Structures are given as structure tokens and as C-alpha cells.
Amino acid sequence: MTKWEQNYQHYQYYECLKKFYYNPALGDENLPLSKIYIHPDFQIYKHEKYGDRQEDLHTYINQRLKATKQGQLWLLLGQPGQGKTSFCYRLVHDQLKHPPVAHCFYFIKLRDVDDHETLIKTPFKILSQHLREEEQLSVNLKQQQKLILVLDGLDELYMSRSLDRPALRAFYNKLQKKVANNPAWTIVLTSRHHYLEEKYLDTNNATVLKIAPLTLGQQLDWLTIYKTVYPNAVLNIERIEVINDQYQLKFKHVRELIEQPILLHMVARSGLDLQVNTSKSDLYKTLFDTLIQKNTEGDRDERYQFLTTTAGRQQFRHWLQEVAYAIHQSDQEYVTRAALKTSVFTHQILKDQELGVDTGLRHVLVAFYFKKNNHEAGALEFLHKSLQEYLTAEYFLRRIEEE
């Protein structure tokens, strides 16, 4: 392959990567991520604790990329729904918007990588293979002199491939050693909390960061943008200010939700009128019912029409309770598709509607977070653990009432 052909391959690849930042936020065609995205604040892990909150993670990263003269590994931690992948999309956008690109730049979602056992042993060989096979790029990462490599979702690799924490730490160590020996390499690795224990990590040429919750100011900035598209949205400035009032203890559970961008978006889109006496039960019930209705309006697929009836929504909610209970019973915070396929209840609800497991799970995205992948060992987890806990409690209550 000629140099020109390789450059054209990368040009096409970069054009595709840049589009991620302009995709609909949370499936909302009227609201691209580029319009609603709020630059996250962050904290740096140092001396076995996180330091003070700092503003604008993107400014910090971009400045360090320009100033540093040594290889670096950035481990970015955050809760589900806190914006780790959105951060990656914005980082991709920033690095590629002004060609020519000084470094070779690659973005990989780790859940999409095959041969996970070999990935842990020889990560750059398998990542190169992934780029060649899935992106049709003629590339060998180990031969790159200047490289920015963004690896999103170490936690999803854990869930979808059943890797244990020592394997994840071994993967991290190989990345860390590689950047230590390559002064023009930068690797960004994202994960949820607790999959890598910070105190056991070698931070030579590495920095551990965590995304900070949205402040009141950031929530208001987000809402201002949202209102330009949906001026009649129920959520308003006054309500957000009350929710963030530290003395309003009854709003504590709501405050914990709207501190995360995706959940803030879900609450706003649901049309919930959050009141002082709104209970967690009221919140989740209304969120479920409203989002089911919003996402089935205009759906011409007759198989999903059962969700437009009270009985159908109740059946689907019972199914979600079963999923939540299955997670509760396990030692993990997720349930695999394989496990769902063996569930009599799951089989019956999807069989009644002539849905496959993968197709039926599409509507879990209505009010909950489904981490998809292309492998049989895929995993389903709730966006926020409190949602799973609430549905588990509903499951117990329903079974008691049935008995």
C-alpha cells in the first residue's frame, strides 16, 4: 500500500471519528451532543487521595498534551452516566478538527475488541489487529512514533469478557510501561470506579483523574441550552436551585441523580415536576411511565404496541424487576444476555411479542442504561445503582403480594 493510500485511509477514519461528537445526545435527534455537552470538572489522585476540584478537564488535558515531552497515560474514572464516553468524543473532536493531525490518533471501545485473553498479554498487537479488521486501517501501533490512543470502557471489558481485576491491572501496567518508554505517546483509558484500585497502580508517567459531579452552575448552564430546544420543559431554574439547596434534605436523592449529565437529561426529558414531597418511588415510577410513552409514540412496529397499554407496561416493568433481582442475586452489578435467555419470565414476555432477546432489550434504553456489545457474553446493567435497587425492592414486594 502506498503512503498516499494510507493517508487517505486515515483521513476517512478521522472523518468518521469526528461525527461522534455530533451524534444525538441520549437518542434525542433535536439535541446533538455538541450542543448540550458541558465540560466536566475533575480531581487528580495523588498521595493516596483525590485533590481539590479543578475546572475544565479538556483545557487541562489539551494543555498537557502540548506541553509534555514524555509519554503519558491518563486513567479517567467516573460513574455510569457521568460522561466518560462523551469526554472521549469531545477529545477526539478537539484533536482532529484542525488537520493535519500531528500524532497518529486512534479511538477504540474496548468492549468491541475480540480475543480478550490475548489482549491482556499483548495489547498493542490485538489493538492493531482490531484497527485493521474493523476500521480497515493499515497500522501497527508499536511502530508509531507519535501516538494518541483513546481506549474507552475498561469496565465494559470486565463485564462483557468476564475478566478479573488482576487482569485489568495487568492491562493497565502494560500500557503504563509502554508510554514510559515512548516519549511521544499518550494513552487515555476510561473506566468506572472500583475496577482498578488507585492505591495499587504505578503512576510513573501516569495520572489518575476522576470526573466531578455537575455543580449547580453547570446544571443551570445545561438547562439553559436544553430550554433553547424545549422551551416548555417542566424542569426550570428555580426547581434546580431548590434541589441543590443543602438544607432541602428531601431532595437529596434527586440531587444525586441530576449531578450526572445523562440522568439530568433523562429527568428533563421525562417532564417530571419535581416537588419537595416527591419520593424516590414517585420519581422512578413517573420516569418509567413517561419515558415509555415518549419512546413508543409513533412507533409503527406492531410488536411494541403492547407497551402502549397499561397491562403491557406492567408486564415490561415486571421483566425489569426480574433483571434487577437477577443482578441482586449475583456477585456482579450486571446480568449477561446468556443468563437472560435462560430466564423463563424473559423468554415468555419476548416470545409473547415475537421479539428476540437483543431486539426486545432495545426498550430498556427508555429509562435505563444498556451496555451493548456484539458478543454473546454481553452485559446489561442499570445506569444508576439506585434504579436497580428500587426495582429489586419492587420485585420483593410483588412476590410477597402474589404469595
PDB file of N, CA and C in Angstrom, residues 218-291:
ATOM      1  N   GLN A 218     -23.188  24.375  36.538  1.00  0.00           N
ATOM      2  CA  GLN A 218     -23.157  23.538  35.335  1.00  0.00           C
ATOM      3  C   GLN A 218     -24.542  23.000  34.994  1.00  0.00           C
ATOM      4  N   GLN A 219     -25.316  22.636  36.014  1.00  0.00           N
ATOM      5  CA  GLN A 219     -26.683  22.169  35.778  1.00  0.00           C
ATOM      6  C   GLN A 219     -27.526  23.277  35.145  1.00  0.00           C
ATOM      7  N   LEU A 220     -27.351  24.497  35.621  1.00  0.00           N
ATOM      8  CA  LEU A 220     -28.112  25.626  35.072  1.00  0.00           C
ATOM      9  C   LEU A 220     -27.669  25.942  33.648  1.00  0.00           C
ATOM     10  N   ASP A 221     -26.365  25.845  33.385  1.00  0.00           N
ATOM     11  CA  ASP A 221     -25.873  26.040  32.017  1.00  0.00           C
ATOM     12  C   ASP A 221     -26.479  24.993  31.091  1.00  0.00           C
ATOM     13  N   TRP A 222     -26.509  23.749  31.572  1.00  0.00           N
ATOM     14  CA  TRP A 222     -27.089  22.658  30.775  1.00  0.00           C
ATOM     15  C   TRP A 222     -28.565  22.940  30.494  1.00  0.00           C
ATOM     16  N   LEU A 223     -29.296  23.338  31.519  1.00  0.00           N
ATOM     17  CA  LEU A 223     -30.725  23.588  31.361  1.00  0.00           C
ATOM     18  C   LEU A 223     -30.987  24.749  30.408  1.00  0.00           C
ATOM     19  N   THR A 224     -30.162  25.769  30.464  1.00  0.00           N
ATOM     20  CA  THR A 224     -30.326  26.909  29.556  1.00  0.00           C
ATOM     21  C   THR A 224     -30.240  26.459  28.108  1.00  0.00           C
ATOM     22  N   ILE A 225     -29.283  25.589  27.819  1.00  0.00           N
ATOM     23  CA  ILE A 225     -29.151  25.054  26.459  1.00  0.00           C
ATOM     24  C   ILE A 225     -30.368  24.194  26.117  1.00  0.00           C
ATOM     25  N   TYR A 226     -30.764  23.345  27.049  1.00  0.00           N
ATOM     26  CA  TYR A 226     -31.898  22.444  26.819  1.00  0.00           C
ATOM     27  C   TYR A 226     -33.166  23.252  26.510  1.00  0.00           C
ATOM     28  N   LYS A 227     -33.335  24.367  27.200  1.00  0.00           N
ATOM     29  CA  LYS A 227     -34.542  25.183  27.027  1.00  0.00           C
ATOM     30  C   LYS A 227     -34.578  25.889  25.670  1.00  0.00           C
ATOM     31  N   THR A 228     -33.436  26.048  25.022  1.00  0.00           N
ATOM     32  CA  THR A 228     -33.451  26.636  23.682  1.00  0.00           C
ATOM     33  C   THR A 228     -34.097  25.702  22.677  1.00  0.00           C
ATOM     34  N   VAL A 229     -34.070  24.409  22.982  1.00  0.00           N
ATOM     35  CA  VAL A 229     -34.695  23.403  22.105  1.00  0.00           C
ATOM     36  C   VAL A 229     -36.082  23.041  22.612  1.00  0.00           C
ATOM     37  N   TYR A 230     -36.231  22.946  23.949  1.00  0.00           N
ATOM     38  CA  TYR A 230     -37.516  22.580  24.559  1.00  0.00           C
ATOM     39  C   TYR A 230     -37.915  23.665  25.574  1.00  0.00           C
ATOM     40  N   PRO A 231     -38.382  24.805  25.067  1.00  0.00           N
ATOM     41  CA  PRO A 231     -38.687  25.939  25.962  1.00  0.00           C
ATOM     42  C   PRO A 231     -39.782  25.643  26.976  1.00  0.00           C
ATOM     43  N   ASN A 232     -40.624  24.655  26.707  1.00  0.00           N
ATOM     44  CA  ASN A 232     -41.732  24.348  27.623  1.00  0.00           C
ATOM     45  C   ASN A 232     -41.402  23.219  28.592  1.00  0.00           C
ATOM     46  N   ALA A 233     -40.141  22.850  28.675  1.00  0.00           N
ATOM     47  CA  ALA A 233     -39.748  21.785  29.597  1.00  0.00           C
ATOM     48  C   ALA A 233     -40.144  22.154  31.026  1.00  0.00           C
ATOM     49  N   VAL A 234     -40.642  21.166  31.765  1.00  0.00           N
ATOM     50  CA  VAL A 234     -41.121  21.402  33.134  1.00  0.00           C
ATOM     51  C   VAL A 234     -39.972  21.797  34.058  1.00  0.00           C
ATOM     52  N   LEU A 235     -38.827  21.140  33.918  1.00  0.00           N
ATOM     53  CA  LEU A 235     -37.684  21.442  34.773  1.00  0.00           C
ATOM     54  C   LEU A 235     -37.247  22.886  34.545  1.00  0.00           C
ATOM     55  N   ASN A 236     -37.059  23.633  35.628  1.00  0.00           N
ATOM     56  CA  ASN A 236     -36.695  25.042  35.497  1.00  0.00           C
ATOM     57  C   ASN A 236     -35.595  25.428  36.482  1.00  0.00           C
ATOM     58  N   ILE A 237     -35.128  26.664  36.351  1.00  0.00           N
ATOM     59  CA  ILE A 237     -34.016  27.153  37.182  1.00  0.00           C
ATOM     60  C   ILE A 237     -34.374  27.100  38.659  1.00  0.00           C
ATOM     61  N   GLU A 238     -35.578  27.543  38.997  1.00  0.00           N
ATOM     62  CA  GLU A 238     -35.988  27.581  40.402  1.00  0.00           C
ATOM     63  C   GLU A 238     -35.967  26.191  41.017  1.00  0.00           C
ATOM     64  N   ARG A 239     -36.452  25.207  40.266  1.00  0.00           N
ATOM     65  CA  ARG A 239     -36.502  23.855  40.794  1.00  0.00           C
ATOM     66  C   ARG A 239     -35.090  23.299  41.015  1.00  0.00           C
ATOM     67  N   ILE A 240     -34.189  23.532  40.066  1.00  0.00           N
ATOM     68  CA  ILE A 240     -32.822  23.052  40.221  1.00  0.00           C
ATOM     69  C   ILE A 240     -32.145  23.712  41.417  1.00  0.00           C
ATOM     70  N   GLU A 241     -32.400  24.998  41.618  1.00  0.00           N
ATOM     71  CA  GLU A 241     -31.801  25.692  42.762  1.00  0.00           C
ATOM     72  C   GLU A 241     -32.303  25.117  44.079  1.00  0.00           C
ATOM     73  N   VAL A 242     -33.597  24.797  44.146  1.00  0.00           N
ATOM     74  CA  VAL A 242     -34.156  24.202  45.364  1.00  0.00           C
ATOM     75  C   VAL A 242     -33.554  22.821  45.599  1.00  0.00           C
ATOM     76  N   ILE A 243     -33.450  22.041  44.540  1.00  0.00           N
ATOM     77  CA  ILE A 243     -32.893  20.693  44.658  1.00  0.00           C
ATOM     78  C   ILE A 243     -31.464  20.741  45.187  1.00  0.00           C
ATOM     79  N   ASN A 244     -30.707  21.761  44.783  1.00  0.00           N
ATOM     80  CA  ASN A 244     -29.320  21.878  45.195  1.00  0.00           C
ATOM     81  C   ASN A 244     -29.125  22.550  46.547  1.00  0.00           C
ATOM     82  N   ASP A 245     -30.217  22.995  47.151  1.00  0.00           N
ATOM     83  CA  ASP A 245     -30.137  23.589  48.483  1.00  0.00           C
ATOM     84  C   ASP A 245     -29.791  22.491  49.489  1.00  0.00           C
ATOM     85  N   GLN A 246     -28.634  22.600  50.104  1.00  0.00           N
ATOM     86  CA  GLN A 246     -28.155  21.555  51.006  1.00  0.00           C
ATOM     87  C   GLN A 246     -29.099  21.328  52.192  1.00  0.00           C
ATOM     88  N   TYR A 247     -29.939  22.323  52.485  1.00  0.00           N
ATOM     89  CA  TYR A 247     -30.850  22.185  53.624  1.00  0.00           C
ATOM     90  C   TYR A 247     -32.144  21.463  53.245  1.00  0.00           C
ATOM     91  N   GLN A 248     -32.349  21.249  51.943  1.00  0.00           N
ATOM     92  CA  GLN A 248     -33.532  20.529  51.476  1.00  0.00           C
ATOM     93  C   GLN A 248     -33.209  19.031  51.441  1.00  0.00           C
ATOM     94  N   LEU A 249     -33.228  18.407  52.599  1.00  0.00           N
ATOM     95  CA  LEU A 249     -32.825  17.007  52.687  1.00  0.00           C
ATOM     96  C   LEU A 249     -33.737  16.083  51.889  1.00  0.00           C
ATOM     97  N   LYS A 250     -34.991  16.483  51.726  1.00  0.00           N
ATOM     98  CA  LYS A 250     -35.919  15.630  50.992  1.00  0.00           C
ATOM     99  C   LYS A 250     -35.550  15.525  49.510  1.00  0.00           C
ATOM    100  N   PHE A 251     -34.726  16.430  49.048  1.00  0.00           N
ATOM    101  CA  PHE A 251     -34.321  16.404  47.647  1.00  0.00           C
ATOM    102  C   PHE A 251     -32.970  15.709  47.453  1.00  0.00           C
ATOM    103  N   LYS A 252     -32.420  15.148  48.524  1.00  0.00           N
ATOM    104  CA  LYS A 252     -31.082  14.571  48.429  1.00  0.00           C
ATOM    105  C   LYS A 252     -30.997  13.509  47.340  1.00  0.00           C
ATOM    106  N   HIS A 253     -31.991  12.635  47.250  1.00  0.00           N
ATOM    107  CA  HIS A 253     -31.948  11.559  46.252  1.00  0.00           C
ATOM    108  C   HIS A 253     -32.049  12.109  44.837  1.00  0.00           C
ATOM    109  N   VAL A 254     -32.788  13.196  44.669  1.00  0.00           N
ATOM    110  CA  VAL A 254     -32.913  13.809  43.346  1.00  0.00           C
ATOM    111  C   VAL A 254     -31.610  14.517  42.987  1.00  0.00           C
ATOM    112  N   ARG A 255     -31.019  15.189  43.972  1.00  0.00           N
ATOM    113  CA  ARG A 255     -29.766  15.897  43.726  1.00  0.00           C
ATOM    114  C   ARG A 255     -28.686  14.939  43.245  1.00  0.00           C
ATOM    115  N   GLU A 256     -28.642  13.753  43.831  1.00  0.00           N
ATOM    116  CA  GLU A 256     -27.643  12.760  43.433  1.00  0.00           C
ATOM    117  C   GLU A 256     -27.825  12.337  41.976  1.00  0.00           C
ATOM    118  N   LEU A 257     -29.051  12.374  41.493  1.00  0.00           N
ATOM    119  CA  LEU A 257     -29.312  11.982  40.109  1.00  0.00           C
ATOM    120  C   LEU A 257     -28.924  13.078  39.133  1.00  0.00           C
ATOM    121  N   ILE A 258     -29.334  14.316  39.394  1.00  0.00           N
ATOM    122  CA  ILE A 258     -29.110  15.375  38.404  1.00  0.00           C
ATOM    123  C   ILE A 258     -27.684  15.913  38.434  1.00  0.00           C
ATOM    124  N   GLU A 259     -26.841  15.366  39.302  1.00  0.00           N
ATOM    125  CA  GLU A 259     -25.421  15.704  39.257  1.00  0.00           C
ATOM    126  C   GLU A 259     -24.700  14.947  38.149  1.00  0.00           C
ATOM    127  N   GLN A 260     -25.404  14.023  37.493  1.00  0.00           N
ATOM    128  CA  GLN A 260     -24.834  13.265  36.386  1.00  0.00           C
ATOM    129  C   GLN A 260     -25.535  13.668  35.094  1.00  0.00           C
ATOM    130  N   PRO A 261     -24.775  14.000  34.043  1.00  0.00           N
ATOM    131  CA  PRO A 261     -25.368  14.560  32.812  1.00  0.00           C
ATOM    132  C   PRO A 261     -26.468  13.713  32.196  1.00  0.00           C
ATOM    133  N   ILE A 262     -26.257  12.405  32.076  1.00  0.00           N
ATOM    134  CA  ILE A 262     -27.264  11.576  31.406  1.00  0.00           C
ATOM    135  C   ILE A 262     -28.555  11.534  32.215  1.00  0.00           C
ATOM    136  N   LEU A 263     -28.437  11.395  33.534  1.00  0.00           N
ATOM    137  CA  LEU A 263     -29.640  11.346  34.359  1.00  0.00           C
ATOM    138  C   LEU A 263     -30.351  12.697  34.402  1.00  0.00           C
ATOM    139  N   LEU A 264     -29.594  13.784  34.390  1.00  0.00           N
ATOM    140  CA  LEU A 264     -30.203  15.112  34.299  1.00  0.00           C
ATOM    141  C   LEU A 264     -31.013  15.217  33.010  1.00  0.00           C
ATOM    142  N   HIS A 265     -30.448  14.720  31.930  1.00  0.00           N
ATOM    143  CA  HIS A 265     -31.147  14.732  30.645  1.00  0.00           C
ATOM    144  C   HIS A 265     -32.424  13.892  30.703  1.00  0.00           C
ATOM    145  N   MET A 266     -32.335  12.735  31.339  1.00  0.00           N
ATOM    146  CA  MET A 266     -33.494  11.853  31.431  1.00  0.00           C
ATOM    147  C   MET A 266     -34.618  12.480  32.259  1.00  0.00           C
ATOM    148  N   VAL A 267     -34.249  13.121  33.361  1.00  0.00           N
ATOM    149  CA  VAL A 267     -35.255  13.780  34.198  1.00  0.00           C
ATOM    150  C   VAL A 267     -35.913  14.912  33.434  1.00  0.00           C
ATOM    151  N   ALA A 268     -35.109  15.705  32.716  1.00  0.00           N
ATOM    152  CA  ALA A 268     -35.663  16.825  31.952  1.00  0.00           C
ATOM    153  C   ALA A 268     -36.595  16.322  30.853  1.00  0.00           C
ATOM    154  N   ARG A 269     -36.178  15.276  30.170  1.00  0.00           N
ATOM    155  CA  ARG A 269     -36.982  14.761  29.056  1.00  0.00           C
ATOM    156  C   ARG A 269     -38.267  14.088  29.529  1.00  0.00           C
ATOM    157  N   SER A 270     -38.248  13.568  30.741  1.00  0.00           N
ATOM    158  CA  SER A 270     -39.426  12.861  31.245  1.00  0.00           C
ATOM    159  C   SER A 270     -40.598  13.786  31.535  1.00  0.00           C
ATOM    160  N   GLY A 271     -40.303  15.066  31.751  1.00  0.00           N
ATOM    161  CA  GLY A 271     -41.373  16.001  32.088  1.00  0.00           C
ATOM    162  C   GLY A 271     -41.789  15.948  33.543  1.00  0.00           C
ATOM    163  N   LEU A 272     -40.983  15.352  34.396  1.00  0.00           N
ATOM    164  CA  LEU A 272     -41.308  15.263  35.815  1.00  0.00           C
ATOM    165  C   LEU A 272     -41.329  16.653  36.453  1.00  0.00           C
ATOM    166  N   ASP A 273     -42.361  16.923  37.240  1.00  0.00           N
ATOM    167  CA  ASP A 273     -42.431  18.150  38.028  1.00  0.00           C
ATOM    168  C   ASP A 273     -41.982  17.787  39.442  1.00  0.00           C
ATOM    169  N   LEU A 274     -40.713  17.953  39.709  1.00  0.00           N
ATOM    170  CA  LEU A 274     -40.143  17.525  40.978  1.00  0.00           C
ATOM    171  C   LEU A 274     -40.587  18.443  42.108  1.00  0.00           C
ATOM    172  N   GLN A 275     -41.250  17.868  43.090  1.00  0.00           N
ATOM    173  CA  GLN A 275     -41.738  18.621  44.233  1.00  0.00           C
ATOM    174  C   GLN A 275     -40.969  18.226  45.484  1.00  0.00           C
ATOM    175  N   VAL A 276     -41.095  19.044  46.526  1.00  0.00           N
ATOM    176  CA  VAL A 276     -40.407  18.761  47.782  1.00  0.00           C
ATOM    177  C   VAL A 276     -40.809  17.402  48.331  1.00  0.00           C
ATOM    178  N   ASN A 277     -42.080  17.037  48.137  1.00  0.00           N
ATOM    179  CA  ASN A 277     -42.567  15.771  48.690  1.00  0.00           C
ATOM    180  C   ASN A 277     -42.480  14.624  47.690  1.00  0.00           C
ATOM    181  N   THR A 278     -41.781  14.848  46.577  1.00  0.00           N
ATOM    182  CA  THR A 278     -41.599  13.767  45.613  1.00  0.00           C
ATOM    183  C   THR A 278     -40.703  12.694  46.220  1.00  0.00           C
ATOM    184  N   SER A 279     -41.216  11.483  46.283  1.00  0.00           N
ATOM    185  CA  SER A 279     -40.431  10.388  46.843  1.00  0.00           C
ATOM    186  C   SER A 279     -39.647   9.710  45.732  1.00  0.00           C
ATOM    187  N   LYS A 280     -38.711   8.879  46.146  1.00  0.00           N
ATOM    188  CA  LYS A 280     -37.963   8.104  45.169  1.00  0.00           C
ATOM    189  C   LYS A 280     -38.907   7.224  44.365  1.00  0.00           C
ATOM    190  N   SER A 281     -39.900   6.676  45.049  1.00  0.00           N
ATOM    191  CA  SER A 281     -40.881   5.835  44.376  1.00  0.00           C
ATOM    192  C   SER A 281     -41.620   6.623  43.299  1.00  0.00           C
ATOM    193  N   ASP A 282     -42.057   7.842  43.642  1.00  0.00           N
ATOM    194  CA  ASP A 282     -42.749   8.686  42.659  1.00  0.00           C
ATOM    195  C   ASP A 282     -41.848   8.994  41.479  1.00  0.00           C
ATOM    196  N   LEU A 283     -40.600   9.303  41.800  1.00  0.00           N
ATOM    197  CA  LEU A 283     -39.648   9.674  40.761  1.00  0.00           C
ATOM    198  C   LEU A 283     -39.457   8.547  39.757  1.00  0.00           C
ATOM    199  N   TYR A 284     -39.165   7.342  40.231  1.00  0.00           N
ATOM    200  CA  TYR A 284     -38.872   6.237  39.327  1.00  0.00           C
ATOM    201  C   TYR A 284     -40.119   5.771  38.575  1.00  0.00           C
ATOM    202  N   LYS A 285     -41.263   5.778  39.253  1.00  0.00           N
ATOM    203  CA  LYS A 285     -42.488   5.347  38.590  1.00  0.00           C
ATOM    204  C   LYS A 285     -42.850   6.297  37.447  1.00  0.00           C
ATOM    205  N   THR A 286     -42.800   7.591  37.733  1.00  0.00           N
ATOM    206  CA  THR A 286     -43.140   8.569  36.706  1.00  0.00           C
ATOM    207  C   THR A 286     -42.125   8.568  35.582  1.00  0.00           C
ATOM    208  N   LEU A 287     -40.866   8.432  35.950  1.00  0.00           N
ATOM    209  CA  LEU A 287     -39.811   8.389  34.943  1.00  0.00           C
ATOM    210  C   LEU A 287     -40.029   7.214  33.997  1.00  0.00           C
ATOM    211  N   PHE A 288     -40.325   6.065  34.553  1.00  0.00           N
ATOM    212  CA  PHE A 288     -40.567   4.871  33.745  1.00  0.00           C
ATOM    213  C   PHE A 288     -41.760   5.074  32.811  1.00  0.00           C
ATOM    214  N   ASP A 289     -42.908   5.465  33.375  1.00  0.00           N
ATOM    215  CA  ASP A 289     -44.132   5.586  32.588  1.00  0.00           C
ATOM    216  C   ASP A 289     -44.012   6.655  31.503  1.00  0.00           C
ATOM    217  N   THR A 290     -43.433   7.801  31.873  1.00  0.00           N
ATOM    218  CA  THR A 290     -43.340   8.907  30.928  1.00  0.00           C
ATOM    219  C   THR A 290     -42.399   8.583  29.785  1.00  0.00           C
ATOM    220  N   LEU A 291     -41.259   7.996  30.106  1.00  0.00           N
ATOM    221  CA  LEU A 291     -40.289   7.708  29.058  1.00  0.00           C
ATOM    222  C   LEU A 291     -40.744   6.566  28.162  1.00  0.00           C
TER     223      LEU A 291
END
